[in-house]
Amino acid sequence: MKVLWLCNIMLPVIARQLHLEVSNKEGWLSGLAEAVLEKRHENGIELSVAFPMQGKNFPEGREIASMRCYGFPEDVEHPEKYDENLEQILKKIVDKVKPDVVHCFGTEYPHTLAMCRIFPCKDRLLAGFQGLCTLLAEAYYADLPEAVAQSVTLRDWLKRDSLRQQQEKFALRGNMERESVSLAGNLTGRTGWDRENGLKWNPHARYYHMNETMRSEFYGPVWQEENCIPHSIFLSQGDYPVKGLHYMLSAMPSILKRYPDAHVYVAGNSLVSYGTLKQKLKISAYGKYLRKQMEDGALAEKVTFLGKLSAAQMRDRYLASSLFVCPSSLENSPNSLGEAMLLGMPCVCAAVGGIPSLFRDGEDGILYQGFRMPHRKADGELERIAGDLANAVIRMWDDPEKRRIYCQNAKAHGENTHNREKNYARLIEIYTAMTAGKEGRQAERRGVNGGTG
C-alpha cells in the first residue's frame, strides 16, 4: 500500500539527516512514523512524506530514513494566505507517488486545502484534525478587556499583527479548514468535540477515532512529588491569548494568599521583557497587558519564562513542577496535557473544547469551567474564570490523598490513550478500511464511527 503523508513540518529524523533545524512541534508524528517504518515489512506500507520547506526544496523526492520525502515551497509564516500554485506542486507529487491513501495531518493549512482540491479519489483522502481554527477564531480574545483586544503597539503595527489581525488570520484559516473538511471523504480525530464539528461541516464523511502517540521522551519517567519544586505551576506555552496565560496571572494573587511560595513557569520566550529599547519596541499588545497584570499583582518575582525547550527539557520541567495547568480558552486535544498525564503528574485544566474527552474531572485531576462557547461577551468573565482556576489549584494542593489518586488515574488513562502499539494498529485499521472495496467499507462503517473512546 502506498501512503502519502502531508505534514506541516519536516519530520525531525529527516531534518537531522539534512543537517537542518529540528522542529519541536508535532512531536507525536515522529512516534507514528517510527512505528510504521519499523513494521513496513509486516504492514506493506510504502511511506512517502510531503512537507513545506523554506529555501531549497525537493519536489522531485529524495529517499531519506526509509521514506520518500518531498519538500515543497510554502509561506509558512502566513498560513492564512492561500497560494493556488500549491495545487500544481502537490499534483506533481501525487502523480509521482501514485498513493493509495493520502493522509493530511491538520485541516487548517493551505497545503491541506490544495491537496483536498486536487486529489481525485476523495474516498482515499483522510484529513486529520489538530486544532479547529474556525472555532479558535471565536475564542481568540479569551475574555481580554475590550481596550486590550483593540490596542496596537508599534511592533503590532509594523508587523501587521495586532490582536484583531491575529484573530482575522485564524478566521481565514477557518474558512480554508471548512472547505478542506467538506472535500475529504474521511476524517480522523480524537475527541467528541472534533467529531461533532467535523461531521457538521461534512455529514457525508466517515469519521475515524484515533488517539495520538506522544514523543518518546515521555514514556517511562514517573513524576515524584518529593523531586519537584513545591507549589510550582507549569504552563507549556503562553504566547497568544487562546493559551490563557492571562487567566493564570489573574488567578495568582488568590493562590498566593494561600500558598505564598507559588511560582509559575512558562515554556517559550518572554512576551513581557521591557528592559532595553529593543525590547520596548518589540513588545506586543498582549505582552504589554501581561506585563501590566504582573505589575498590578506584584508578580514580577513569581513568573519565569523558560525560553524554547527541547522534548527532553520539557519532560524535565514537568517532572520538576508540582502542577500542570492548561488554562486555554479553547483546545481540541493538547499534547501537553497528554504528556503530563503520561508522566502521572497533578493536572488542572479548563473544561473547554475536546479536553473533557481526554481528561476526567474528579478522576484524572480537576476540570474547571473556562471560556464559554458560543461566546457571549459578559462583564466579569475573566474574573470568574480566574477565580475558578485559583480554587482548582488550591483544592489540588490542599488534598494530598486525592492528589495521589489523581496522579495514578491520570497516568493509567494517559498510557491507554497514548499507547503506541494500539495507536499504530488503529492507523493500519483505518488505512485498510479506506482501501477496502465498497462492501468492506460499509461493513466497517458501524464499528469505525461508533465512538470516541
Short mmCIF file of C-alpha atoms in Angstrom, two decimals:
data_model
loop_
_atom_site.label_atom_id
_atom_site.label_comp_id
_atom_site.label_asym_id
_atom_site.label_seq_id
_atom_site.Cartn_x
_atom_site.Cartn_y
_atom_site.Cartn_z
CA MET A 1 0.00 0.00 0.00
CA LYS A 2 1.39 3.40 -1.00
CA VAL A 3 0.66 6.07 1.61
CA LEU A 4 1.43 9.77 1.26
CA TRP A 5 1.54 11.87 4.41
CA LEU A 6 1.04 15.61 4.05
CA CYS A 7 2.58 17.26 7.11
CA ASN A 8 3.00 20.87 8.20
CA ILE A 9 6.62 20.30 9.36
CA MET A 10 9.65 18.35 8.26
CA LEU A 11 9.90 15.29 10.49
CA PRO A 12 12.86 15.57 12.91
CA VAL A 13 14.51 12.41 11.57
CA ILE A 14 14.57 13.98 8.09
CA ALA A 15 15.82 17.35 9.37
CA ARG A 16 18.70 15.69 11.22
CA GLN A 17 19.85 13.82 8.14
CA LEU A 18 19.76 17.06 6.13
CA HIS A 19 21.56 18.95 8.95
CA LEU A 20 18.65 21.38 9.29
CA GLU A 21 16.99 22.85 12.36
CA VAL A 22 14.75 20.34 14.10
CA SER A 23 11.20 21.42 14.93
CA ASN A 24 9.77 20.71 18.38
CA LYS A 25 6.22 20.90 17.01
CA GLU A 26 4.04 17.87 16.26
CA GLY A 27 6.45 15.53 18.07
CA TRP A 28 3.87 12.74 18.05
CA LEU A 29 4.31 12.43 14.27
CA SER A 30 7.80 11.05 14.82
CA GLY A 31 6.49 8.26 17.03
CA LEU A 32 3.87 7.31 14.48
CA ALA A 33 6.37 7.36 11.61
CA GLU A 34 8.79 5.20 13.58
CA ALA A 35 6.10 2.58 14.19
CA VAL A 36 5.02 2.50 10.53
CA LEU A 37 8.60 2.22 9.26
CA GLU A 38 9.72 -0.37 11.82
CA LYS A 39 6.91 -2.69 10.69
CA ARG A 40 6.88 -1.85 7.00
CA HIS A 41 7.66 -5.46 6.01
CA GLU A 42 4.64 -6.55 8.04
CA ASN A 43 2.20 -3.79 7.06
CA GLY A 44 3.32 -3.49 3.45
CA ILE A 45 3.25 0.31 3.57
CA GLU A 46 5.48 2.35 1.30
CA LEU A 47 5.55 5.67 3.14
CA SER A 48 6.10 8.98 1.39
CA VAL A 49 6.07 12.28 3.23
CA ALA A 50 5.49 15.78 1.81
CA PHE A 51 6.09 18.94 3.82
CA PRO A 52 6.68 22.69 3.37
CA MET A 53 10.25 23.95 3.26
CA GLN A 54 11.90 27.33 3.21
CA GLY A 55 14.87 27.79 0.92
CA LYS A 56 15.85 24.82 -1.20
CA ASN A 57 13.02 22.37 -1.87
CA PHE A 58 12.94 18.97 -3.49
CA PRO A 59 9.52 18.30 -5.06
CA GLU A 60 11.17 15.56 -7.15
CA GLY A 61 11.63 13.47 -3.98
CA ARG A 62 14.53 12.00 -2.02
CA GLU A 63 14.98 8.75 -0.16
CA ILE A 64 15.65 9.70 3.48
CA ALA A 65 15.28 7.47 6.55
CA SER A 66 13.42 4.77 4.58
CA MET A 67 10.85 7.30 3.35
CA ARG A 68 10.42 9.06 0.04
CA CYS A 69 10.47 12.72 1.02
CA TYR A 70 9.08 15.68 -0.90
CA GLY A 71 9.75 19.27 0.14
CA PHE A 72 7.64 21.99 -1.42
CA PRO A 73 7.73 25.81 -1.13
CA GLU A 74 5.11 27.45 1.08
CA ASP A 75 4.91 30.68 3.06
CA VAL A 76 4.72 29.02 6.47
CA GLU A 77 4.88 32.40 8.21
CA HIS A 78 1.47 33.29 6.74
CA PRO A 79 -0.70 30.15 6.85
CA GLU A 80 -3.79 32.31 6.40
CA LYS A 81 -2.80 33.00 2.77
CA TYR A 82 -3.78 30.52 0.08
CA ASP A 83 -1.40 30.11 -2.86
CA GLU A 84 -3.03 28.40 -5.84
CA ASN A 85 0.44 27.37 -7.07
CA LEU A 86 0.39 24.73 -4.33
CA GLU A 87 -2.22 22.83 -6.30
CA GLN A 88 0.09 22.16 -9.25
CA ILE A 89 3.06 21.44 -6.99
CA LEU A 90 1.13 18.88 -4.95
CA LYS A 91 -0.41 17.37 -8.09
CA LYS A 92 3.10 16.64 -9.39
CA ILE A 93 3.98 14.95 -6.11
CA VAL A 94 0.78 12.88 -6.18
CA ASP A 95 1.47 11.89 -9.79
CA LYS A 96 4.96 10.68 -8.75
CA VAL A 97 3.84 8.78 -5.65
CA LYS A 98 0.54 7.42 -7.01
CA PRO A 99 -0.70 6.88 -3.45
CA ASP A 100 -3.45 4.50 -2.41
CA VAL A 101 -4.09 6.75 0.62
CA VAL A 102 -3.36 10.43 1.25
CA HIS A 103 -3.29 11.39 4.93
CA CYS A 104 -3.31 15.14 5.70
CA PHE A 105 -2.20 15.97 9.25
CA GLY A 106 -4.04 19.15 10.20
CA THR A 107 -7.10 20.58 8.50
CA GLU A 108 -6.13 24.23 8.94
CA TYR A 109 -3.27 24.64 6.45
CA PRO A 110 -3.22 25.94 2.86
CA HIS A 111 -1.46 22.80 1.64
CA THR A 112 -4.27 20.66 3.08
CA LEU A 113 -6.86 22.60 1.12
CA ALA A 114 -4.72 22.35 -2.03
CA MET A 115 -4.45 18.57 -1.61
CA CYS A 116 -8.17 18.21 -0.92
CA ARG A 117 -8.88 20.14 -4.10
CA ILE A 118 -6.54 18.24 -6.41
CA PHE A 119 -6.65 14.64 -5.15
CA PRO A 120 -9.37 12.97 -7.22
CA CYS A 121 -10.16 9.94 -5.01
CA LYS A 122 -11.94 11.56 -2.08
CA ASP A 123 -12.71 8.17 -0.51
CA ARG A 124 -8.93 7.63 -0.22
CA LEU A 125 -8.33 11.06 1.32
CA LEU A 126 -8.02 11.32 5.12
CA ALA A 127 -7.98 14.73 6.84
CA GLY A 128 -6.85 14.71 10.46
CA PHE A 129 -7.99 17.30 12.99
CA GLN A 130 -5.43 19.07 15.16
CA GLY A 131 -6.80 22.44 16.24
CA LEU A 132 -10.06 23.74 14.79
CA CYS A 133 -9.23 27.24 13.60
CA THR A 134 -12.85 28.01 12.78
CA LEU A 135 -13.72 27.82 16.47
CA LEU A 136 -10.39 29.04 17.79
CA ALA A 137 -11.11 32.30 15.97
CA GLU A 138 -14.28 32.69 18.07
CA ALA A 139 -12.33 32.09 21.29
CA TYR A 140 -9.25 34.08 20.26
CA TYR A 141 -9.67 37.12 22.52
CA ALA A 142 -10.24 34.82 25.50
CA ASP A 143 -12.12 37.38 27.66
CA LEU A 144 -9.45 40.06 27.32
CA PRO A 145 -10.68 43.57 28.18
CA GLU A 146 -12.02 45.26 25.05
CA ALA A 147 -9.40 48.02 25.26
CA VAL A 148 -6.63 45.41 25.22
CA ALA A 149 -8.16 43.44 22.36
CA GLN A 150 -8.30 46.60 20.23
CA SER A 151 -4.92 48.06 21.23
CA VAL A 152 -1.95 48.20 18.84
CA THR A 153 1.72 48.63 19.74
CA LEU A 154 4.45 49.79 17.37
CA ARG A 155 5.52 46.16 16.90
CA ASP A 156 1.93 45.14 16.06
CA TRP A 157 1.58 47.98 13.56
CA LEU A 158 4.89 47.31 11.81
CA LYS A 159 4.28 43.57 11.56
CA ARG A 160 0.57 43.97 10.78
CA ASP A 161 -0.01 41.59 13.64
CA SER A 162 -2.34 43.23 16.14
CA LEU A 163 -4.66 41.03 18.19
CA ARG A 164 -7.50 41.90 15.83
CA GLN A 165 -5.38 40.93 12.83
CA GLN A 166 -4.28 37.71 14.54
CA GLN A 167 -7.93 36.82 15.11
CA GLU A 168 -8.74 37.58 11.49
CA LYS A 169 -5.93 35.26 10.37
CA PHE A 170 -7.45 32.42 12.39
CA ALA A 171 -10.82 33.16 10.79
CA LEU A 172 -9.26 32.98 7.30
CA ARG A 173 -7.63 29.68 8.17
CA GLY A 174 -11.00 28.51 9.42
CA ASN A 175 -12.53 29.23 6.01
CA MET A 176 -9.88 27.02 4.38
CA GLU A 177 -10.36 24.39 7.06
CA ARG A 178 -14.11 24.05 6.49
CA GLU A 179 -13.61 23.69 2.73
CA SER A 180 -10.94 21.03 3.28
CA VAL A 181 -13.24 19.08 5.59
CA SER A 182 -16.12 19.39 3.14
CA LEU A 183 -13.98 17.84 0.38
CA ALA A 184 -12.37 14.99 2.33
CA GLY A 185 -14.09 11.64 2.24
CA ASN A 186 -12.60 10.62 5.58
CA LEU A 187 -11.87 12.46 8.83
CA THR A 188 -9.86 11.43 11.84
CA GLY A 189 -9.79 12.96 15.30
CA ARG A 190 -9.59 12.20 19.00
CA THR A 191 -12.44 13.95 20.75
CA GLY A 192 -16.20 14.16 20.77
CA TRP A 193 -15.78 17.86 20.03
CA ASP A 194 -13.84 17.47 16.78
CA ARG A 195 -16.13 14.63 15.70
CA GLU A 196 -19.27 16.71 16.26
CA ASN A 197 -17.93 19.72 14.39
CA GLY A 198 -16.29 17.73 11.60
CA LEU A 199 -19.48 15.85 10.76
CA LYS A 200 -21.42 19.11 10.98
CA TRP A 201 -19.16 20.54 8.25
CA ASN A 202 -19.28 17.33 6.20
CA PRO A 203 -22.14 14.97 7.11
CA HIS A 204 -21.14 12.57 4.33
CA ALA A 205 -17.61 11.93 5.58
CA ARG A 206 -16.55 8.83 7.51
CA TYR A 207 -15.10 9.74 10.89
CA TYR A 208 -12.39 7.54 12.42
CA HIS A 209 -11.33 7.90 16.04
CA MET A 210 -7.57 7.61 16.55
CA ASN A 211 -5.50 8.74 19.51
CA GLU A 212 -2.03 10.26 19.26
CA THR A 213 1.31 8.77 20.20
CA MET A 214 3.44 11.15 22.24
CA ARG A 215 7.15 11.88 21.94
CA SER A 216 9.34 9.01 23.13
CA GLU A 217 10.81 11.11 25.98
CA PHE A 218 7.50 10.93 27.85
CA TYR A 219 7.21 7.15 28.07
CA GLY A 220 8.80 5.67 31.17
CA PRO A 221 9.63 8.52 33.59
CA VAL A 222 7.25 8.97 36.53
CA TRP A 223 6.55 12.20 38.38
CA GLN A 224 7.53 12.08 42.05
CA GLU A 225 6.28 14.76 44.41
CA GLU A 226 9.42 14.66 46.54
CA ASN A 227 11.52 15.60 43.47
CA CYS A 228 9.54 18.66 42.39
CA ILE A 229 9.69 22.32 43.35
CA PRO A 230 6.89 22.84 45.92
CA HIS A 231 3.90 24.83 44.63
CA SER A 232 5.40 25.36 41.18
CA ILE A 233 2.98 25.61 38.25
CA PHE A 234 3.98 24.71 34.68
CA LEU A 235 2.32 26.06 31.52
CA SER A 236 3.52 24.58 28.23
CA GLN A 237 3.08 27.87 26.36
CA GLY A 238 1.52 31.30 26.64
CA ASP A 239 2.43 33.26 23.55
CA TYR A 240 -1.07 34.20 22.38
CA PRO A 241 -4.41 34.77 24.14
CA VAL A 242 -6.01 31.40 23.39
CA LYS A 243 -3.37 29.74 25.58
CA GLY A 244 -4.78 31.62 28.56
CA LEU A 245 -1.70 32.90 30.39
CA HIS A 246 -3.68 36.00 31.40
CA TYR A 247 -6.20 33.76 33.20
CA MET A 248 -3.31 32.21 35.15
CA LEU A 249 -1.86 35.61 36.07
CA SER A 250 -5.29 36.82 37.20
CA ALA A 251 -5.60 33.74 39.40
CA MET A 252 -2.18 34.12 41.04
CA PRO A 253 -2.99 36.75 43.72
CA SER A 254 -5.65 34.45 45.21
CA ILE A 255 -3.32 31.44 45.01
CA LEU A 256 -0.51 33.40 46.68
CA LYS A 257 -2.72 34.26 49.64
CA ARG A 258 -2.97 30.54 50.37
CA TYR A 259 0.46 29.49 49.07
CA PRO A 260 2.90 32.42 49.20
CA ASP A 261 5.68 30.37 47.59
CA ALA A 262 3.64 29.61 44.43
CA HIS A 263 5.53 30.23 41.19
CA VAL A 264 4.53 29.99 37.51
CA TYR A 265 6.94 28.65 34.88
CA VAL A 266 6.04 29.17 31.22
CA ALA A 267 7.73 27.42 28.31
CA GLY A 268 8.63 29.76 25.47
CA ASN A 269 10.18 33.17 25.07
CA SER A 270 9.18 36.03 27.32
CA LEU A 271 6.46 38.29 25.99
CA VAL A 272 6.91 40.82 28.79
CA SER A 273 10.59 41.79 28.51
CA TYR A 274 10.91 45.57 28.69
CA GLY A 275 14.42 46.29 29.93
CA THR A 276 16.03 47.56 26.74
CA LEU A 277 14.90 49.91 23.98
CA LYS A 278 14.78 46.99 21.57
CA GLN A 279 12.52 45.04 23.91
CA LYS A 280 10.23 48.04 24.36
CA LEU A 281 9.91 48.39 20.59
CA LYS A 282 9.22 44.66 20.17
CA ILE A 283 6.53 44.24 22.82
CA SER A 284 3.08 43.24 21.58
CA ALA A 285 -0.28 44.40 22.88
CA TYR A 286 -0.77 41.04 24.58
CA GLY A 287 2.71 41.17 26.09
CA LYS A 288 2.04 44.68 27.34
CA TYR A 289 -1.17 43.52 29.01
CA LEU A 290 0.57 40.55 30.64
CA ARG A 291 3.23 42.93 31.91
CA LYS A 292 0.57 45.17 33.45
CA GLN A 293 -1.04 42.16 35.12
CA MET A 294 2.30 41.22 36.62
CA GLU A 295 2.89 44.76 37.87
CA ASP A 296 -0.61 45.10 39.35
CA GLY A 297 -0.39 41.72 41.05
CA ALA A 298 3.24 42.13 42.20
CA LEU A 299 4.12 39.01 40.21
CA ALA A 300 7.49 40.03 38.78
CA GLU A 301 9.29 37.51 41.00
CA LYS A 302 6.58 34.90 40.64
CA VAL A 303 6.67 34.22 36.89
CA THR A 304 9.55 32.74 34.89
CA PHE A 305 9.67 32.35 31.12
CA LEU A 306 11.85 29.39 30.25
CA GLY A 307 12.59 30.01 26.57
CA LYS A 308 12.39 27.40 23.84
CA LEU A 309 12.64 23.88 25.28
CA SER A 310 13.54 20.59 23.62
CA ALA A 311 11.42 17.50 24.30
CA ALA A 312 13.86 16.35 26.99
CA GLN A 313 13.89 19.79 28.61
CA MET A 314 10.07 19.86 28.58
CA ARG A 315 9.96 16.45 30.23
CA ASP A 316 12.39 17.57 32.92
CA ARG A 317 10.34 20.71 33.59
CA TYR A 318 7.14 18.67 34.01
CA LEU A 319 8.96 16.41 36.46
CA ALA A 320 10.30 19.40 38.41
CA SER A 321 6.86 21.06 38.69
CA SER A 322 4.24 20.34 41.31
CA LEU A 323 1.28 21.06 39.00
CA PHE A 324 0.50 21.24 35.28
CA VAL A 325 -2.15 23.78 34.31
CA CYS A 326 -3.90 24.11 30.94
CA PRO A 327 -5.82 27.44 31.14
CA SER A 328 -6.59 27.75 27.40
CA SER A 329 -9.78 29.38 26.20
CA LEU A 330 -10.17 26.54 23.69
CA GLU A 331 -8.28 23.33 22.85
CA ASN A 332 -9.03 20.15 20.97
CA SER A 333 -6.55 17.64 22.38
CA PRO A 334 -3.50 19.41 23.80
CA ASN A 335 -0.40 17.23 23.59
CA SER A 336 0.94 19.00 26.67
CA LEU A 337 -1.90 17.51 28.72
CA GLY A 338 -1.20 14.07 27.27
CA GLU A 339 2.46 14.40 28.20
CA ALA A 340 1.62 15.47 31.76
CA MET A 341 -0.80 12.56 32.15
CA LEU A 342 1.75 10.06 30.83
CA LEU A 343 4.19 11.27 33.47
CA GLY A 344 1.50 10.90 36.15
CA MET A 345 1.60 14.45 37.47
CA PRO A 346 -1.22 16.54 39.01
CA CYS A 347 -3.22 18.41 36.36
CA VAL A 348 -5.76 21.25 36.41
CA CYS A 349 -7.47 22.07 33.11
CA ALA A 350 -10.18 24.29 31.69
CA ALA A 351 -13.19 22.23 30.60
CA VAL A 352 -13.19 23.53 27.03
CA GLY A 353 -13.36 22.01 23.54
CA GLY A 354 -12.17 18.42 23.40
CA ILE A 355 -10.43 18.33 26.80
CA PRO A 356 -13.31 16.55 28.63
CA SER A 357 -12.96 13.68 26.13
CA LEU A 358 -9.40 13.08 27.29
CA PHE A 359 -9.38 14.10 30.95
CA ARG A 360 -11.96 13.04 33.54
CA ASP A 361 -12.91 15.58 36.19
CA GLY A 362 -12.58 14.17 39.69
CA GLU A 363 -10.70 11.09 38.43
CA ASP A 364 -7.65 12.25 36.46
CA GLY A 365 -7.48 15.66 38.11
CA ILE A 366 -9.61 18.80 38.26
CA LEU A 367 -11.55 20.48 35.46
CA TYR A 368 -12.88 23.98 35.99
CA GLN A 369 -15.38 25.99 33.93
CA GLY A 370 -13.36 28.02 31.44
CA PHE A 371 -14.26 30.09 28.38
CA ARG A 372 -17.88 29.57 27.34
CA MET A 373 -18.91 28.73 23.77
CA PRO A 374 -20.80 30.11 21.96
CA HIS A 375 -19.19 33.23 23.30
CA ARG A 376 -21.35 36.00 24.69
CA LYS A 377 -19.37 38.98 25.88
CA ALA A 378 -20.15 39.44 29.56
CA ASP A 379 -18.60 41.61 32.23
CA GLY A 380 -16.66 39.74 34.83
CA GLU A 381 -15.92 36.59 32.82
CA LEU A 382 -12.16 36.97 33.17
CA GLU A 383 -12.51 37.36 36.93
CA ARG A 384 -14.93 34.42 37.18
CA ILE A 385 -12.63 32.09 35.24
CA ALA A 386 -9.57 33.26 37.19
CA GLY A 387 -11.44 32.61 40.44
CA ASP A 388 -12.44 29.09 39.37
CA LEU A 389 -8.86 28.39 38.28
CA ALA A 390 -7.44 29.64 41.56
CA ASN A 391 -9.90 27.48 43.51
CA ALA A 392 -8.96 24.41 41.45
CA VAL A 393 -5.23 24.93 42.08
CA ILE A 394 -5.79 25.43 45.81
CA ARG A 395 -8.03 22.35 46.01
CA MET A 396 -5.35 20.28 44.31
CA TRP A 397 -2.62 21.40 46.71
CA ASP A 398 -4.86 21.19 49.78
CA ASP A 399 -5.62 17.47 49.43
CA PRO A 400 -2.52 15.19 49.21
CA GLU A 401 -4.56 11.97 49.24
CA LYS A 402 -6.81 12.96 46.36
CA ARG A 403 -3.79 14.29 44.51
CA ARG A 404 -2.11 10.90 44.79
CA ILE A 405 -5.18 9.16 43.36
CA TYR A 406 -5.47 11.70 40.56
CA CYS A 407 -1.87 11.06 39.55
CA GLN A 408 -2.35 7.29 39.44
CA ASN A 409 -5.53 7.60 37.40
CA ALA A 410 -4.08 10.17 35.01
CA LYS A 411 -1.05 8.01 34.30
CA ALA A 412 -3.13 4.89 33.66
CA HIS A 413 -5.54 6.85 31.45
CA GLY A 414 -2.67 8.51 29.56
CA GLU A 415 -0.90 5.20 29.00
CA ASN A 416 -4.08 3.79 27.47
CA THR A 417 -4.87 6.84 25.34
CA HIS A 418 -1.31 7.22 24.07
CA ASN A 419 -0.45 3.54 23.78
CA ARG A 420 1.96 3.30 20.85
CA GLU A 421 1.02 -0.21 19.77
CA LYS A 422 -2.73 0.45 19.94
CA ASN A 423 -2.45 3.71 18.04
CA TYR A 424 -0.27 2.14 15.36
CA ALA A 425 -2.73 -0.75 14.98
CA ARG A 426 -5.60 1.72 14.74
CA LEU A 427 -3.84 3.61 11.96
CA ILE A 428 -3.42 0.40 9.96
CA GLU A 429 -7.11 -0.42 10.56
CA ILE A 430 -8.11 2.97 9.16
CA TYR A 431 -5.95 2.67 6.05
CA THR A 432 -7.25 -0.87 5.47
CA ALA A 433 -10.86 0.27 5.80
CA MET A 434 -10.27 3.16 3.39
CA THR A 435 -8.77 0.91 0.73
CA ALA A 436 -11.33 -1.88 1.11
CA GLY A 437 -13.99 -2.32 -1.54
CA LYS A 438 -17.37 -0.64 -1.16
CA GLU A 439 -18.93 -3.64 0.65
CA GLY A 440 -15.98 -3.86 3.03
CA ARG A 441 -16.19 -0.17 3.87
CA GLN A 442 -19.92 -0.40 4.57
CA ALA A 443 -19.34 -3.36 6.89
CA GLU A 444 -16.59 -1.41 8.65
CA ARG A 445 -18.52 1.83 8.98
CA ARG A 446 -20.54 0.91 12.03
CA GLY A 447 -17.54 -0.13 14.08
CA VAL A 448 -15.33 2.73 12.93
CA ASN A 449 -17.81 5.51 13.61
CA GLY A 450 -19.19 4.08 16.79
CA GLY A 451 -17.46 6.16 19.42
CA THR A 452 -14.71 8.46 20.58
CA GLY A 453 -13.17 6.43 23.38
#
